[in-house]
GROMACS .gro file of C-alpha atoms in nm:
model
   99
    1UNK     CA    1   9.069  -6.020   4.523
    2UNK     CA    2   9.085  -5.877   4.203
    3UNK     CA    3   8.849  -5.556   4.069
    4UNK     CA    4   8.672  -5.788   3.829
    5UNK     CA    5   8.554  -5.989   4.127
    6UNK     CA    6   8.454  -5.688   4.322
    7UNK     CA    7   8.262  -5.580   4.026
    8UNK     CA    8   8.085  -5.911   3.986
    9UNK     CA    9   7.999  -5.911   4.405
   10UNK     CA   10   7.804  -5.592   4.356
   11UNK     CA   11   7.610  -5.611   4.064
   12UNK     CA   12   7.513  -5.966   4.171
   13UNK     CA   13   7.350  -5.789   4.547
   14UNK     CA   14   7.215  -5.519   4.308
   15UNK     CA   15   7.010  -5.809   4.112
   16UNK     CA   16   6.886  -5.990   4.431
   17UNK     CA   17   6.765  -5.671   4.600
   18UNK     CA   18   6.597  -5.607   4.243
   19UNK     CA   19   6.428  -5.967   4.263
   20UNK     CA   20   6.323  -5.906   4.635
   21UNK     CA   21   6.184  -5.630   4.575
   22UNK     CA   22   5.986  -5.751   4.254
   23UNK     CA   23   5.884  -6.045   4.435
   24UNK     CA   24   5.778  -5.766   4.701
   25UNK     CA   25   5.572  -5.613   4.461
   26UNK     CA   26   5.378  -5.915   4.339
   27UNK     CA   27   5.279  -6.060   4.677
   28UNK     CA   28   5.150  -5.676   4.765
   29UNK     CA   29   4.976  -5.733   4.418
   30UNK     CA   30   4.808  -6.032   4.523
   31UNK     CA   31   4.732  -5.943   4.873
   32UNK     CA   32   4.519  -5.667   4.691
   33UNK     CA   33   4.381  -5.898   4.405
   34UNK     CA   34   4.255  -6.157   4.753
   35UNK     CA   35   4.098  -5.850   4.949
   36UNK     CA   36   3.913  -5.752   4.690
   37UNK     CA   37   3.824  -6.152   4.608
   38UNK     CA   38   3.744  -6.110   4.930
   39UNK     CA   39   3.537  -5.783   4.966
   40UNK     CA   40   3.357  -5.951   4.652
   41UNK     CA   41   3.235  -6.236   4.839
   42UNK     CA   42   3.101  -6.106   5.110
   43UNK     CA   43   2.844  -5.891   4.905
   44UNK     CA   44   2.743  -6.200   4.727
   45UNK     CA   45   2.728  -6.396   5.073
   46UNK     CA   46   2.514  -6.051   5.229
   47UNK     CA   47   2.278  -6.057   4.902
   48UNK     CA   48   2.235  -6.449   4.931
   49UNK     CA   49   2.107  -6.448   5.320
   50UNK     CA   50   1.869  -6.158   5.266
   51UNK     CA   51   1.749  -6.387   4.975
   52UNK     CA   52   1.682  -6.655   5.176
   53UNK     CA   53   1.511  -6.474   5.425
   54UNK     CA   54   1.285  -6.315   5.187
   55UNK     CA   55   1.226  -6.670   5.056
   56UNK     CA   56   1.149  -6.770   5.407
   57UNK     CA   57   0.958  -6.551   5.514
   58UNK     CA   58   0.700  -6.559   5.198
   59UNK     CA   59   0.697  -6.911   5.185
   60UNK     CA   60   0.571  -6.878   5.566
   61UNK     CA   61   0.335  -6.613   5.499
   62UNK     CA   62   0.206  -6.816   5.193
   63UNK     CA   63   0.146  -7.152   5.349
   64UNK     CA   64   0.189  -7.108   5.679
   65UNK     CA   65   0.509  -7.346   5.722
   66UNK     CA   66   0.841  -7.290   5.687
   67UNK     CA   67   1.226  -7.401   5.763
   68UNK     CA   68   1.383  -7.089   5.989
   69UNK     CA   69   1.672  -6.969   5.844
   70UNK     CA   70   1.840  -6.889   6.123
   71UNK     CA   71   1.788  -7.240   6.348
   72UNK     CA   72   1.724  -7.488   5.984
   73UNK     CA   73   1.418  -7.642   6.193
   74UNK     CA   74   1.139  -7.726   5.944
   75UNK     CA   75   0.773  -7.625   6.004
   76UNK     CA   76   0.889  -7.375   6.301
   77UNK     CA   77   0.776  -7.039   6.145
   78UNK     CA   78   0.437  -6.887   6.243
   79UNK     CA   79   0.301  -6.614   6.057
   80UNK     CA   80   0.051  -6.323   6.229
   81UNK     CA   81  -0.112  -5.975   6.156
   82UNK     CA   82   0.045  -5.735   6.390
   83UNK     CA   83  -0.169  -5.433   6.488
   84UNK     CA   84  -0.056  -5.210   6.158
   85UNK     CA   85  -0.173  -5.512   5.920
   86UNK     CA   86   0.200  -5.617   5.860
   87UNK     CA   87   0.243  -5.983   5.864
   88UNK     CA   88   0.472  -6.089   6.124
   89UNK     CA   89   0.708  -6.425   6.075
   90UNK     CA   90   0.813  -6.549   6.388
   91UNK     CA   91   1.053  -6.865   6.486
   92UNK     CA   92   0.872  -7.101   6.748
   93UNK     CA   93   1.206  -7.247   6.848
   94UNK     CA   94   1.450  -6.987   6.826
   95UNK     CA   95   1.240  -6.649   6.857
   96UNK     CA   96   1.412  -6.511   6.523
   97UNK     CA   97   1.166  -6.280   6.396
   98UNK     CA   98   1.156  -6.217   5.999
   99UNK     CA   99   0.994  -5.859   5.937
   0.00000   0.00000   0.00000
């Protein structure tokens, strides 16, 4: 072995640990980019069901049927004055109660 080909035998580990460790650095990059994808959608997914159930629930309260968001059955919500004057919308299959 001569000491040009110990030379090239080093520097050639030195550039693969370099590429590991960039390669490192962009998966750890996109692991962060996908949580936060991530974190992202499940606001929009929270905002969307407390849409629906505020559509439910008025279209219940409006005329008197309804599909339940929680069980999809059609017709199923029933809508009553509770002792405050609140309207109450109640599931007649499931029991899920929309306040």
């Amino acid at each position: 072995m001569t000491a040009n080909e110990s030379e090239t035998t080093t520097s050639t580990s030195d550039d693969q640990q370099t590429t590991d460790e960039s390669r490192e650095d962009d998966l750890q990059a996109q692991v962060e980019a996908l949580r936060d994808e991530l974190e992202t959608t499940k606001n929009r997914l929270h905002h969307a069901e407390k849409n629906l159930r505020w559509m439910a629930q008025h279209q219940a309260s409006e005329t008197g049927k309804s599909v339940c968001p929680e069980c999809s059955s059609g017709g199923s919500l029933s809508v009553e004055r509770t002792a405050t004057g609140k309207k109450k919308v109640e599931c007649r299959n499931c029991g899920a109660r929309l306040i």
